[in-house]
C-alpha atoms as one frame of an Amber mdcrd trajectory, in Angstrom:
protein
 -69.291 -12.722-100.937 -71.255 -13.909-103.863 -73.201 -16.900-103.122 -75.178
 -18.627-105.916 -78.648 -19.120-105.681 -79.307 -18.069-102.176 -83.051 -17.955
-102.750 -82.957 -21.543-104.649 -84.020 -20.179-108.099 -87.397 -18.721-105.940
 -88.499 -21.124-103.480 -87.469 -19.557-100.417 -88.873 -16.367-101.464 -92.363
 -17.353-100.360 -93.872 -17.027-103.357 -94.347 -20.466-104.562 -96.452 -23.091
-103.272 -97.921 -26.369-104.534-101.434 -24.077-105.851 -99.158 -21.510-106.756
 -96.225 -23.054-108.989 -94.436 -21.368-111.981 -95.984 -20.877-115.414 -96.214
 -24.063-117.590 -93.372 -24.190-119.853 -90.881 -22.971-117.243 -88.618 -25.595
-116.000 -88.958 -24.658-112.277 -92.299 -25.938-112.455 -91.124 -29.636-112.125
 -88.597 -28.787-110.166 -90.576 -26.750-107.516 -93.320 -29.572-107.689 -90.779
 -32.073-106.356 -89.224 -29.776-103.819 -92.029 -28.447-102.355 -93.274 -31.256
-100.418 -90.075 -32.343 -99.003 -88.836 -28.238 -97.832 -92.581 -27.534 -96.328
 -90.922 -27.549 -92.681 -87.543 -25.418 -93.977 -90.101 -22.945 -95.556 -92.778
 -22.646 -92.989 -89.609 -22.292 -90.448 -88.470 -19.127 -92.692 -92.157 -17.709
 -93.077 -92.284 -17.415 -88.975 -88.420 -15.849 -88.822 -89.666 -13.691 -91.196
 -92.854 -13.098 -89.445 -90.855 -12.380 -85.935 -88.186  -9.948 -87.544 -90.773
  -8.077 -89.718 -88.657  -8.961 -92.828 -89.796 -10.955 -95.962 -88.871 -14.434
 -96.390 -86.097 -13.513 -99.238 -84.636 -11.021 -96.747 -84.358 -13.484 -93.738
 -82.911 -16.184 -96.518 -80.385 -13.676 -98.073 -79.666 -12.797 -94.335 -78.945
 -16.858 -93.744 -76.540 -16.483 -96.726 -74.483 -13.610 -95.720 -74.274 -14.563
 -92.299 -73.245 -18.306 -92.776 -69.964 -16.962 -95.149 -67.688 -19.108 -96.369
């Protein structure tokens, strides 16, 4: 199985918030500045998975992935 993009370029990962977006000059910036408000319940519903399993966020969203096939 090879899915594409299972951690949506970065934003399920965790490590992106509105204070905390990507550098000026990348793309993603925009991108993650539009997304963000609108996937705040999908990603704070990943961060307490995560949380409960004792796995990062990119593990539990890779895990989704896998697990959803195709």
């Amino acid at each position: 199985l090879i899915s594409y993009s299972p951690l949506c370029l970065g934003l399920l990962t965790g490590k992106y918030t509105l204070d905390t977006l990507p550098r000026p000059g990348n793309p993603r910036r925009q991108l993650f500045r539009e997304l963000l408000p609108g996937a705040q319940p999908l990603l704070k519903t990943l961060e307490a998975v995560a949380a409960d399993a004792g796995k990062t966020q990119s593990q539990v969203a890779i895990n989704w992935a896998m697990c959803k096939g195709g």
